[in-house]
CSV table of C-alpha atoms in Angstrom, one decimal:
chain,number,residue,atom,x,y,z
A,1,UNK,CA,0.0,0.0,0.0
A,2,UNK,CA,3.1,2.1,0.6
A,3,UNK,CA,4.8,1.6,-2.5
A,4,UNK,CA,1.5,1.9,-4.4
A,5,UNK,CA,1.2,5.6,-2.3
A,6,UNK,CA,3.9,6.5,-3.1
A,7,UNK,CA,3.9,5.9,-6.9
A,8,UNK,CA,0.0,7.6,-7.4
A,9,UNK,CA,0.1,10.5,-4.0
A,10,UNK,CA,-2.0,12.7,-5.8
A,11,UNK,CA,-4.6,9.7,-6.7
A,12,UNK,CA,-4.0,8.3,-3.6
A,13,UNK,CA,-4.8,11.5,-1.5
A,14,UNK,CA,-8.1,12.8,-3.5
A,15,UNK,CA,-9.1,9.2,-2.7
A,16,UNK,CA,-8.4,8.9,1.0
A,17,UNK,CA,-9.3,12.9,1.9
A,18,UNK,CA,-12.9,11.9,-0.2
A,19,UNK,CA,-13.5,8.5,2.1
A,20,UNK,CA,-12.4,10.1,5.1
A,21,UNK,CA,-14.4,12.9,5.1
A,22,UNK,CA,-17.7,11.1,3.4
A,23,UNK,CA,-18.1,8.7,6.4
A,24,UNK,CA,-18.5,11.3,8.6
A,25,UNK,CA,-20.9,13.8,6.0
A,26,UNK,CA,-22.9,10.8,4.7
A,27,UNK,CA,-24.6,9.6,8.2
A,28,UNK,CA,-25.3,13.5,8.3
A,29,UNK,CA,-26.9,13.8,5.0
A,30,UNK,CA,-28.9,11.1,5.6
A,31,UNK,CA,-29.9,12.0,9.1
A,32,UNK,CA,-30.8,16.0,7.7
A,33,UNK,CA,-32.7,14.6,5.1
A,34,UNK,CA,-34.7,12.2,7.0
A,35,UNK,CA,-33.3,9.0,5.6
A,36,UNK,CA,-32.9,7.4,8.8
A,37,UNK,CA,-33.5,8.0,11.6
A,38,UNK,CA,-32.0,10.6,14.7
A,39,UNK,CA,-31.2,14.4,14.7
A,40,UNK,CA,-28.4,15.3,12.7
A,41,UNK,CA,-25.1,16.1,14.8
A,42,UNK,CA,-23.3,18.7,13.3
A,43,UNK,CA,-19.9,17.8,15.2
A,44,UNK,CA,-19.9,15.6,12.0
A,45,UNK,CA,-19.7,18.1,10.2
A,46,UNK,CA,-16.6,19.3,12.0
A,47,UNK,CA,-15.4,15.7,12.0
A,48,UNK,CA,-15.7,15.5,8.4
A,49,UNK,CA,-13.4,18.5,7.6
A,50,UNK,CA,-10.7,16.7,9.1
A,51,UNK,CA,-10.5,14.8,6.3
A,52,UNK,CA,-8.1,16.5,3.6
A,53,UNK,CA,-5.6,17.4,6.7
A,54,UNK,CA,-5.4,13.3,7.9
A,55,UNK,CA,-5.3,12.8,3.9
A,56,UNK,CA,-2.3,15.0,3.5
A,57,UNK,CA,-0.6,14.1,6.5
A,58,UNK,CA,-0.6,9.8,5.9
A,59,UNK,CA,0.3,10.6,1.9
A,60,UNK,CA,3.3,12.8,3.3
A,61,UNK,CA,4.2,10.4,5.8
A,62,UNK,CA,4.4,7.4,2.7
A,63,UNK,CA,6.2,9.7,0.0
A,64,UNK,CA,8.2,11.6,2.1
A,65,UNK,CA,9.2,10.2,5.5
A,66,UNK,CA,9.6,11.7,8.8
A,67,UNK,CA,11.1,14.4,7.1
A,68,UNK,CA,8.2,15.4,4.8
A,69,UNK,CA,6.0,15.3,8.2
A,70,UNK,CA,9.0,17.5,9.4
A,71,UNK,CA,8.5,19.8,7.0
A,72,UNK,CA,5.0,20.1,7.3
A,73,UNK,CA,4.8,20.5,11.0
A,74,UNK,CA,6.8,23.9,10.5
A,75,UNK,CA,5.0,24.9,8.1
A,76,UNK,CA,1.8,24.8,10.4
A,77,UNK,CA,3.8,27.3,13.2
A,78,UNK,CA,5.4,29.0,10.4
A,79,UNK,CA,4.6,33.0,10.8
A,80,UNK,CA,7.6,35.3,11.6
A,81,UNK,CA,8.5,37.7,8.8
A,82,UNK,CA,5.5,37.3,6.5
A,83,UNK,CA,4.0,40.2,7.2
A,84,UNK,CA,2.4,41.3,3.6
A,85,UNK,CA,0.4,38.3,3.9
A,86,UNK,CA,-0.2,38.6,7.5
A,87,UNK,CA,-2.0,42.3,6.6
A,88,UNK,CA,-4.1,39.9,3.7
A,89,UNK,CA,-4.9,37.5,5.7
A,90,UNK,CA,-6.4,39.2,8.6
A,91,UNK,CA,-7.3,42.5,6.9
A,92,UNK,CA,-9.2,41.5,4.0
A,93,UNK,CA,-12.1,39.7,5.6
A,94,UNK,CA,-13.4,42.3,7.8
A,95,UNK,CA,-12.7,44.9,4.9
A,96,UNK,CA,-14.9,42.9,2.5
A,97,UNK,CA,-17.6,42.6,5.1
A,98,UNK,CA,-18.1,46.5,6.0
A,99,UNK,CA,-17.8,47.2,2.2
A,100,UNK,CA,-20.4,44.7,1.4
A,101,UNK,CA,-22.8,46.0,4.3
A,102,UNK,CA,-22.3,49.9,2.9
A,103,UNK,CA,-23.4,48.3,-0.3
A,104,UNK,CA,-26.5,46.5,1.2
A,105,UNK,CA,-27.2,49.7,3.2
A,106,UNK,CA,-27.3,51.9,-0.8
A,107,UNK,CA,-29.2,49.0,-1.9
A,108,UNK,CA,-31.7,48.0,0.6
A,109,UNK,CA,-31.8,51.3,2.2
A,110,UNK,CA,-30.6,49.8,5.6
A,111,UNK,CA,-28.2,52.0,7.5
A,112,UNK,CA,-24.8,49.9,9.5
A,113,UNK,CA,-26.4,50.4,12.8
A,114,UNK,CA,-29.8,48.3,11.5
A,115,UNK,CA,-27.6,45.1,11.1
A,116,UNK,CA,-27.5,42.7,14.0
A,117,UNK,CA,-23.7,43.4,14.8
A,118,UNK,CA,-24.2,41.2,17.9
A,119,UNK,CA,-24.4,38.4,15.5
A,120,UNK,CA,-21.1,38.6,14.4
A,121,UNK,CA,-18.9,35.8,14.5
A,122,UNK,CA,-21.8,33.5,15.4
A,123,UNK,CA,-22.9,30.4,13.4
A,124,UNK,CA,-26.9,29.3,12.7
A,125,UNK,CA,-25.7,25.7,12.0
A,126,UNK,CA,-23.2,25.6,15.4
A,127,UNK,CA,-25.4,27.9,17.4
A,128,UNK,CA,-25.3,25.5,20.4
A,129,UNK,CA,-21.6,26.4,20.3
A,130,UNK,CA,-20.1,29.1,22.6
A,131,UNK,CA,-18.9,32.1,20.0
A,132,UNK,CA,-14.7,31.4,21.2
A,133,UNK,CA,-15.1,27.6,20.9
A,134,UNK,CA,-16.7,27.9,17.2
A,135,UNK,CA,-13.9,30.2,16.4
A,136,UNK,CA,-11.5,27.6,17.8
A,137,UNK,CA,-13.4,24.4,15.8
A,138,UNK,CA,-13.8,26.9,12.8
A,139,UNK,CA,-9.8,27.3,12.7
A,140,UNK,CA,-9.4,23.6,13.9
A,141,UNK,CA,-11.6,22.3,11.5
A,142,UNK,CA,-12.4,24.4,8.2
A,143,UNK,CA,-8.4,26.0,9.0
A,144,UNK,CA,-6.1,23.8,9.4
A,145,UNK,CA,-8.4,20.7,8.7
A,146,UNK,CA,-9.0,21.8,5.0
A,147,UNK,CA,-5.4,23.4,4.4
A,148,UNK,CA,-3.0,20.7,5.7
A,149,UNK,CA,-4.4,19.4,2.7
A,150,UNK,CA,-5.3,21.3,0.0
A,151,UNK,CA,-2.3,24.1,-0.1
A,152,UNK,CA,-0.1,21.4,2.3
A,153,UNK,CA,0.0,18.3,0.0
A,154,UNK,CA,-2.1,18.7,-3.1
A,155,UNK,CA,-1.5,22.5,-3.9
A,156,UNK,CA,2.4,21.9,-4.0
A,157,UNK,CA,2.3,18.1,-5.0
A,158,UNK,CA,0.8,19.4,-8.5
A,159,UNK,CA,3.1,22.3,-8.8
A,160,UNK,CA,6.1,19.6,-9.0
A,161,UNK,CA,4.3,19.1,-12.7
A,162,UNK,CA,2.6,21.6,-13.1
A,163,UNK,CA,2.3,25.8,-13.6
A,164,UNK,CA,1.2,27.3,-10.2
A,165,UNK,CA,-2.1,28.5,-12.2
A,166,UNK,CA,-3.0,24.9,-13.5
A,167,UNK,CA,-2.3,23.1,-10.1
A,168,UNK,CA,-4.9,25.6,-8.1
A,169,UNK,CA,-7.6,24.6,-11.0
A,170,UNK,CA,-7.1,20.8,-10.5
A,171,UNK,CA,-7.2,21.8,-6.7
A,172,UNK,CA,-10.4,23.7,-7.2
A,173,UNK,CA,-12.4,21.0,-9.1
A,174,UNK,CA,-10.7,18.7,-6.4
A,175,UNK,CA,-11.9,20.7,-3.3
A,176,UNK,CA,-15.4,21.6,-4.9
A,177,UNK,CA,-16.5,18.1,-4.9
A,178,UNK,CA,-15.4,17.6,-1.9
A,179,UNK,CA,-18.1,19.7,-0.9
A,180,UNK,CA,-21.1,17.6,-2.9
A,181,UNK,CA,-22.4,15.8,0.7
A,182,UNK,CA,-22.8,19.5,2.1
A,183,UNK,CA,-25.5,20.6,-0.3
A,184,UNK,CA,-28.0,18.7,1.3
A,185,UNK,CA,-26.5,19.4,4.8
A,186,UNK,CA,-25.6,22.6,5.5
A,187,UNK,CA,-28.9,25.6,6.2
A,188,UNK,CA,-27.6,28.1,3.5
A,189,UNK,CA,-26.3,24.9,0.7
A,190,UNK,CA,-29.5,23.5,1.2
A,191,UNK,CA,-31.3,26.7,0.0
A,192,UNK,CA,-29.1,27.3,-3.0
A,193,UNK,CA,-31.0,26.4,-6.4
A,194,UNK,CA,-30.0,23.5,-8.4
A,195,UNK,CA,-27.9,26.1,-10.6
A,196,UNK,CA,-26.3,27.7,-7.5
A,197,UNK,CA,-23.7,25.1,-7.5
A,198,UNK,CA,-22.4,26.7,-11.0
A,199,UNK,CA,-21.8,29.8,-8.8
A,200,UNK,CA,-20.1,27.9,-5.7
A,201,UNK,CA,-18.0,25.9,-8.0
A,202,UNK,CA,-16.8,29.3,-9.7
A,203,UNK,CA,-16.3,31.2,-5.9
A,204,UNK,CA,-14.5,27.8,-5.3
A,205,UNK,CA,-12.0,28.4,-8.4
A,206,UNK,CA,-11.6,32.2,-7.5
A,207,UNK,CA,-10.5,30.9,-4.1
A,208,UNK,CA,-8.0,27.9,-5.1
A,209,UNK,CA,-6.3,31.2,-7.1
A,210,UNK,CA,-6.1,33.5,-4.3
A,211,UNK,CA,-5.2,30.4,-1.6
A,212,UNK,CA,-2.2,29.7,-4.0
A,213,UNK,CA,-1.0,33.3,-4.2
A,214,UNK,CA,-1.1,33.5,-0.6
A,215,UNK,CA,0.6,30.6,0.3
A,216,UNK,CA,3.2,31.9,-2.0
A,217,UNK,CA,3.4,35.0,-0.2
A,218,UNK,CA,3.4,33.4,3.0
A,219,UNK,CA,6.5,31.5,2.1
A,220,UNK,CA,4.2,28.0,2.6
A,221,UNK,CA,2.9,29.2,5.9
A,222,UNK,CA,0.1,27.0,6.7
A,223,UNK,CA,-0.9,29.1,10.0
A,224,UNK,CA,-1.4,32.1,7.5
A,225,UNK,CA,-3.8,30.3,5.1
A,226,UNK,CA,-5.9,28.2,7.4
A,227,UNK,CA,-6.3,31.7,9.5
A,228,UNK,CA,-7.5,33.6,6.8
A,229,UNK,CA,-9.7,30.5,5.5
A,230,UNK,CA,-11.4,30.4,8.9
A,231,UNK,CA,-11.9,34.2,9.5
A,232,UNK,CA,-13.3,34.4,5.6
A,233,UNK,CA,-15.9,31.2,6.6
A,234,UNK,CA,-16.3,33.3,9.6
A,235,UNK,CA,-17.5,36.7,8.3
A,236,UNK,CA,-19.1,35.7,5.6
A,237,UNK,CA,-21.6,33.6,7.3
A,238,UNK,CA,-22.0,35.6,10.7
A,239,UNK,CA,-26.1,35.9,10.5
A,240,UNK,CA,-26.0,40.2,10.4
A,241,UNK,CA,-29.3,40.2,8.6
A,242,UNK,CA,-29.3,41.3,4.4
A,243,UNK,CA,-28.9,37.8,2.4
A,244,UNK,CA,-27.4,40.4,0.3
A,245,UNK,CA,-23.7,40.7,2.1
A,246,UNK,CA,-22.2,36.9,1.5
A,247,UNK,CA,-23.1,38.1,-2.2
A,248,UNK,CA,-21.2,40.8,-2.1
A,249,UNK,CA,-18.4,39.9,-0.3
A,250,UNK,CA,-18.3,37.0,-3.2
A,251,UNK,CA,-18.4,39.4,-5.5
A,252,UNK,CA,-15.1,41.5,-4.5
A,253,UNK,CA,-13.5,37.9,-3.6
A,254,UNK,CA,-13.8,37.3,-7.8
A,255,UNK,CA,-12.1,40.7,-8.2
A,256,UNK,CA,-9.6,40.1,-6.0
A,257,UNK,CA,-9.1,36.9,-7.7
A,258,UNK,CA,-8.7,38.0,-11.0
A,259,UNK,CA,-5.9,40.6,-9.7
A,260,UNK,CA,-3.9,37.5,-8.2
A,261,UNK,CA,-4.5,35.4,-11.0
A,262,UNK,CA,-3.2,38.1,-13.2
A,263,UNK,CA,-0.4,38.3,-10.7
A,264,UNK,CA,0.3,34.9,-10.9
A,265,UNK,CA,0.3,34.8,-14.8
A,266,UNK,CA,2.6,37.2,-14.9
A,267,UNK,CA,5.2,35.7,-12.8
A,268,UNK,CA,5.0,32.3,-13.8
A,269,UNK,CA,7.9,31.8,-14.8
A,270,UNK,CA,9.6,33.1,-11.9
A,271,UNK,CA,10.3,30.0,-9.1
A,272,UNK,CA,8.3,30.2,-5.9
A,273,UNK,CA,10.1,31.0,-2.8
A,274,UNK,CA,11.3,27.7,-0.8
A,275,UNK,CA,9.1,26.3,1.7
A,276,UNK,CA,9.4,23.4,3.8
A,277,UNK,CA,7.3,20.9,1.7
A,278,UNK,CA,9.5,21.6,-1.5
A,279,UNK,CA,12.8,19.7,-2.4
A,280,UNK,CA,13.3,21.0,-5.9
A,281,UNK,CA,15.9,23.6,-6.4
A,282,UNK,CA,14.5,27.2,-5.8
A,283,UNK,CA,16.0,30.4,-6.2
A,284,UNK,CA,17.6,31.9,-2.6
A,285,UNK,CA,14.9,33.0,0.0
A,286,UNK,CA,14.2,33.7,3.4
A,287,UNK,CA,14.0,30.1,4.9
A,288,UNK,CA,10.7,28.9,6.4
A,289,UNK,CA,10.3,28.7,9.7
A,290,UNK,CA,9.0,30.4,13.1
Protein backbone atom coordinates (compact mmCIF):
# COMPACT_ATOMS: atom_id res chain seq x y z
CA UNK A 1 0.00 0.00 0.00
CA UNK A 2 3.06 2.10 0.60
CA UNK A 3 4.77 1.59 -2.48
CA UNK A 4 1.50 1.94 -4.42
CA UNK A 5 1.22 5.57 -2.30
CA UNK A 6 3.91 6.52 -3.06
CA UNK A 7 3.93 5.90 -6.95
CA UNK A 8 0.03 7.55 -7.44
CA UNK A 9 0.13 10.48 -4.05
CA UNK A 10 -2.04 12.69 -5.84
CA UNK A 11 -4.65 9.68 -6.68
CA UNK A 12 -3.97 8.30 -3.59
CA UNK A 13 -4.75 11.55 -1.54
CA UNK A 14 -8.06 12.76 -3.51
CA UNK A 15 -9.14 9.18 -2.72
CA UNK A 16 -8.38 8.86 1.04
CA UNK A 17 -9.26 12.93 1.87
CA UNK A 18 -12.87 11.94 -0.15
CA UNK A 19 -13.51 8.53 2.13
CA UNK A 20 -12.37 10.15 5.07
CA UNK A 21 -14.41 12.94 5.09
CA UNK A 22 -17.71 11.11 3.42
CA UNK A 23 -18.06 8.71 6.45
CA UNK A 24 -18.48 11.29 8.64
CA UNK A 25 -20.87 13.84 6.01
CA UNK A 26 -22.89 10.82 4.70
CA UNK A 27 -24.57 9.58 8.20
CA UNK A 28 -25.26 13.52 8.35
CA UNK A 29 -26.85 13.78 5.03
CA UNK A 30 -28.89 11.07 5.63
CA UNK A 31 -29.88 12.00 9.13
CA UNK A 32 -30.76 16.02 7.71
CA UNK A 33 -32.68 14.57 5.10
CA UNK A 34 -34.72 12.16 6.97
CA UNK A 35 -33.26 8.96 5.56
CA UNK A 36 -32.87 7.42 8.84
CA UNK A 37 -33.54 8.00 11.56
CA UNK A 38 -32.02 10.63 14.72
CA UNK A 39 -31.24 14.40 14.66
CA UNK A 40 -28.37 15.30 12.67
CA UNK A 41 -25.14 16.12 14.83
CA UNK A 42 -23.27 18.65 13.31
CA UNK A 43 -19.91 17.77 15.17
CA UNK A 44 -19.93 15.63 11.99
CA UNK A 45 -19.75 18.05 10.18
CA UNK A 46 -16.64 19.27 12.02
CA UNK A 47 -15.41 15.73 11.97
CA UNK A 48 -15.73 15.46 8.39
CA UNK A 49 -13.37 18.52 7.56
CA UNK A 50 -10.71 16.72 9.09
CA UNK A 51 -10.50 14.79 6.31
CA UNK A 52 -8.08 16.54 3.58
CA UNK A 53 -5.56 17.38 6.71
CA UNK A 54 -5.39 13.30 7.88
CA UNK A 55 -5.31 12.81 3.94
CA UNK A 56 -2.27 14.97 3.48
CA UNK A 57 -0.61 14.15 6.51
CA UNK A 58 -0.59 9.77 5.86
CA UNK A 59 0.26 10.62 1.93
CA UNK A 60 3.27 12.83 3.31
CA UNK A 61 4.16 10.41 5.77
CA UNK A 62 4.37 7.40 2.68
CA UNK A 63 6.16 9.74 -0.04
CA UNK A 64 8.20 11.58 2.10
CA UNK A 65 9.15 10.23 5.46
CA UNK A 66 9.65 11.68 8.81
CA UNK A 67 11.12 14.38 7.10
CA UNK A 68 8.22 15.36 4.82
CA UNK A 69 6.04 15.27 8.18
CA UNK A 70 8.97 17.54 9.43
CA UNK A 71 8.49 19.83 7.03
CA UNK A 72 5.00 20.14 7.34
CA UNK A 73 4.84 20.47 10.98
CA UNK A 74 6.79 23.94 10.48
CA UNK A 75 5.04 24.90 8.08
CA UNK A 76 1.77 24.77 10.35
CA UNK A 77 3.78 27.31 13.17
CA UNK A 78 5.43 29.03 10.37
CA UNK A 79 4.63 33.05 10.76
CA UNK A 80 7.64 35.28 11.57
CA UNK A 81 8.54 37.74 8.80
CA UNK A 82 5.46 37.33 6.45
CA UNK A 83 4.02 40.23 7.18
CA UNK A 84 2.42 41.30 3.57
CA UNK A 85 0.41 38.28 3.89
CA UNK A 86 -0.23 38.59 7.50
CA UNK A 87 -2.04 42.32 6.61
CA UNK A 88 -4.15 39.91 3.70
CA UNK A 89 -4.87 37.48 5.74
CA UNK A 90 -6.37 39.22 8.60
CA UNK A 91 -7.31 42.47 6.93
CA UNK A 92 -9.22 41.51 4.02
CA UNK A 93 -12.15 39.74 5.55
CA UNK A 94 -13.42 42.26 7.81
CA UNK A 95 -12.69 44.89 4.89
CA UNK A 96 -14.91 42.94 2.47
CA UNK A 97 -17.62 42.59 5.07
CA UNK A 98 -18.07 46.54 5.95
CA UNK A 99 -17.77 47.21 2.20
CA UNK A 100 -20.44 44.74 1.42
CA UNK A 101 -22.79 46.04 4.34
CA UNK A 102 -22.35 49.90 2.88
CA UNK A 103 -23.37 48.34 -0.32
CA UNK A 104 -26.55 46.45 1.16
CA UNK A 105 -27.22 49.67 3.15
CA UNK A 106 -27.30 51.94 -0.80
CA UNK A 107 -29.18 48.96 -1.94
CA UNK A 108 -31.67 47.95 0.58
CA UNK A 109 -31.84 51.32 2.16
CA UNK A 110 -30.59 49.76 5.55
CA UNK A 111 -28.25 52.03 7.55
CA UNK A 112 -24.77 49.85 9.45
CA UNK A 113 -26.35 50.43 12.84
CA UNK A 114 -29.77 48.28 11.47
CA UNK A 115 -27.64 45.10 11.14
CA UNK A 116 -27.51 42.68 14.03
CA UNK A 117 -23.68 43.41 14.78
CA UNK A 118 -24.18 41.20 17.90
CA UNK A 119 -24.37 38.41 15.50
CA UNK A 120 -21.13 38.63 14.35
CA UNK A 121 -18.86 35.79 14.46
CA UNK A 122 -21.80 33.53 15.37
CA UNK A 123 -22.93 30.45 13.40
CA UNK A 124 -26.90 29.32 12.71
CA UNK A 125 -25.66 25.71 12.01
CA UNK A 126 -23.17 25.55 15.41
CA UNK A 127 -25.36 27.92 17.38
CA UNK A 128 -25.33 25.52 20.42
CA UNK A 129 -21.56 26.40 20.32
CA UNK A 130 -20.05 29.07 22.62
CA UNK A 131 -18.85 32.12 19.99
CA UNK A 132 -14.72 31.44 21.22
CA UNK A 133 -15.13 27.62 20.91
CA UNK A 134 -16.69 27.94 17.23
CA UNK A 135 -13.93 30.16 16.42
CA UNK A 136 -11.52 27.59 17.77
CA UNK A 137 -13.44 24.44 15.77
CA UNK A 138 -13.76 26.92 12.77
CA UNK A 139 -9.75 27.28 12.67
CA UNK A 140 -9.39 23.64 13.87
CA UNK A 141 -11.61 22.31 11.51
CA UNK A 142 -12.38 24.42 8.19
CA UNK A 143 -8.41 25.95 9.02
CA UNK A 144 -6.09 23.77 9.42
CA UNK A 145 -8.41 20.72 8.67
CA UNK A 146 -8.95 21.79 4.98
CA UNK A 147 -5.36 23.35 4.36
CA UNK A 148 -2.97 20.71 5.66
CA UNK A 149 -4.41 19.40 2.74
CA UNK A 150 -5.25 21.32 0.01
CA UNK A 151 -2.28 24.12 -0.09
CA UNK A 152 -0.07 21.41 2.33
CA UNK A 153 -0.03 18.34 -0.03
CA UNK A 154 -2.12 18.65 -3.10
CA UNK A 155 -1.55 22.53 -3.92
CA UNK A 156 2.39 21.88 -4.02
CA UNK A 157 2.35 18.06 -4.99
CA UNK A 158 0.77 19.36 -8.49
CA UNK A 159 3.08 22.26 -8.83
CA UNK A 160 6.12 19.58 -8.97
CA UNK A 161 4.34 19.10 -12.74
CA UNK A 162 2.60 21.63 -13.14
CA UNK A 163 2.32 25.83 -13.61
CA UNK A 164 1.20 27.28 -10.23
CA UNK A 165 -2.07 28.48 -12.18
CA UNK A 166 -3.04 24.85 -13.50
CA UNK A 167 -2.25 23.08 -10.13
CA UNK A 168 -4.91 25.60 -8.12
CA UNK A 169 -7.56 24.57 -10.99
CA UNK A 170 -7.10 20.79 -10.50
CA UNK A 171 -7.20 21.79 -6.74
CA UNK A 172 -10.45 23.74 -7.18
CA UNK A 173 -12.44 21.00 -9.07
CA UNK A 174 -10.73 18.65 -6.37
CA UNK A 175 -11.94 20.68 -3.28
CA UNK A 176 -15.36 21.59 -4.94
CA UNK A 177 -16.48 18.07 -4.91
CA UNK A 178 -15.43 17.59 -1.90
CA UNK A 179 -18.08 19.73 -0.90
CA UNK A 180 -21.10 17.61 -2.91
CA UNK A 181 -22.40 15.83 0.67
CA UNK A 182 -22.83 19.49 2.12
CA UNK A 183 -25.47 20.57 -0.29
CA UNK A 184 -28.05 18.73 1.25
CA UNK A 185 -26.53 19.41 4.76
CA UNK A 186 -25.58 22.56 5.50
CA UNK A 187 -28.89 25.60 6.17
CA UNK A 188 -27.55 28.15 3.46
CA UNK A 189 -26.27 24.86 0.72
CA UNK A 190 -29.47 23.54 1.20
CA UNK A 191 -31.30 26.75 0.01
CA UNK A 192 -29.11 27.34 -3.00
CA UNK A 193 -30.99 26.36 -6.35
CA UNK A 194 -29.98 23.48 -8.43
CA UNK A 195 -27.86 26.13 -10.57
CA UNK A 196 -26.30 27.75 -7.48
CA UNK A 197 -23.70 25.08 -7.49
CA UNK A 198 -22.41 26.71 -10.99
CA UNK A 199 -21.76 29.82 -8.77
CA UNK A 200 -20.10 27.91 -5.71
CA UNK A 201 -18.05 25.88 -8.00
CA UNK A 202 -16.84 29.32 -9.67
CA UNK A 203 -16.35 31.19 -5.91
CA UNK A 204 -14.49 27.76 -5.31
CA UNK A 205 -11.98 28.44 -8.42
CA UNK A 206 -11.61 32.15 -7.47
CA UNK A 207 -10.52 30.85 -4.09
CA UNK A 208 -8.04 27.88 -5.13
CA UNK A 209 -6.30 31.24 -7.06
CA UNK A 210 -6.06 33.53 -4.28
CA UNK A 211 -5.16 30.43 -1.59
CA UNK A 212 -2.21 29.67 -3.95
CA UNK A 213 -0.96 33.30 -4.18
CA UNK A 214 -1.12 33.47 -0.65
CA UNK A 215 0.59 30.60 0.31
CA UNK A 216 3.23 31.91 -2.00
CA UNK A 217 3.41 34.98 -0.23
CA UNK A 218 3.38 33.36 2.96
CA UNK A 219 6.48 31.46 2.11
CA UNK A 220 4.22 28.01 2.56
CA UNK A 221 2.90 29.17 5.88
CA UNK A 222 0.08 27.01 6.66
CA UNK A 223 -0.89 29.11 10.01
CA UNK A 224 -1.38 32.12 7.52
CA UNK A 225 -3.76 30.34 5.08
CA UNK A 226 -5.89 28.22 7.39
CA UNK A 227 -6.28 31.67 9.53
CA UNK A 228 -7.50 33.63 6.83
CA UNK A 229 -9.73 30.54 5.50
CA UNK A 230 -11.42 30.39 8.91
CA UNK A 231 -11.91 34.16 9.48
CA UNK A 232 -13.29 34.45 5.63
CA UNK A 233 -15.86 31.21 6.57
CA UNK A 234 -16.28 33.33 9.65
CA UNK A 235 -17.50 36.73 8.33
CA UNK A 236 -19.14 35.73 5.57
CA UNK A 237 -21.60 33.55 7.34
CA UNK A 238 -21.96 35.56 10.70
CA UNK A 239 -26.10 35.87 10.50
CA UNK A 240 -25.99 40.22 10.35
CA UNK A 241 -29.29 40.18 8.58
CA UNK A 242 -29.27 41.35 4.38
CA UNK A 243 -28.88 37.83 2.42
CA UNK A 244 -27.38 40.44 0.33
CA UNK A 245 -23.69 40.70 2.08
CA UNK A 246 -22.24 36.93 1.55
CA UNK A 247 -23.12 38.11 -2.21
CA UNK A 248 -21.20 40.83 -2.15
CA UNK A 249 -18.42 39.95 -0.33
CA UNK A 250 -18.26 37.01 -3.22
CA UNK A 251 -18.37 39.43 -5.47
CA UNK A 252 -15.05 41.47 -4.49
CA UNK A 253 -13.49 37.89 -3.60
CA UNK A 254 -13.78 37.31 -7.75
CA UNK A 255 -12.08 40.74 -8.18
CA UNK A 256 -9.62 40.09 -6.03
CA UNK A 257 -9.07 36.90 -7.72
CA UNK A 258 -8.73 38.01 -11.04
CA UNK A 259 -5.94 40.58 -9.67
CA UNK A 260 -3.91 37.46 -8.19
CA UNK A 261 -4.46 35.42 -11.00
CA UNK A 262 -3.19 38.15 -13.22
CA UNK A 263 -0.36 38.27 -10.72
CA UNK A 264 0.30 34.92 -10.91
CA UNK A 265 0.26 34.78 -14.78
CA UNK A 266 2.57 37.18 -14.86
CA UNK A 267 5.18 35.69 -12.81
CA UNK A 268 5.02 32.30 -13.79
CA UNK A 269 7.92 31.85 -14.85
CA UNK A 270 9.64 33.10 -11.92
CA UNK A 271 10.30 29.97 -9.11
CA UNK A 272 8.33 30.19 -5.91
CA UNK A 273 10.07 31.01 -2.77
CA UNK A 274 11.33 27.67 -0.80
CA UNK A 275 9.09 26.26 1.66
CA UNK A 276 9.39 23.45 3.75
CA UNK A 277 7.27 20.92 1.71
CA UNK A 278 9.48 21.58 -1.46
CA UNK A 279 12.82 19.73 -2.37
CA UNK A 280 13.25 20.97 -5.87
CA UNK A 281 15.90 23.60 -6.43
CA UNK A 282 14.49 27.23 -5.84
CA UNK A 283 15.97 30.39 -6.21
CA UNK A 284 17.64 31.94 -2.59
CA UNK A 285 14.93 33.00 -0.02
CA UNK A 286 14.18 33.68 3.38
CA UNK A 287 13.98 30.10 4.86
CA UNK A 288 10.71 28.89 6.41
CA UNK A 289 10.26 28.75 9.68
CA UNK A 290 8.98 30.39 13.06
Amino acid sequence: MTAWIARRPVTAYVLLAAALTWSAWLPLLAQTQGWIGGSPQPVLHLLGSLGPAVAGIVVTAAVRGRAGLAGLARRVVAWRGRGRAWVFALGVPPLLLVLAAAVSELVGGQSLSDLDWSAFGRSEEFAALPIGMYWLANLVCFGFGEEIGWRGFLQPQLERRYPTVLAANVVAIVWAAWHLPLFGITPSYRAMPAVGFVGFAASIWVASWIFAWLNRLGRGSLLIVAVFHAWFDIATTSPLGPELIPTVMGAGVTLIGLVVLHHLLRTSAAPAGRSDDDDRPAAASPPTGR
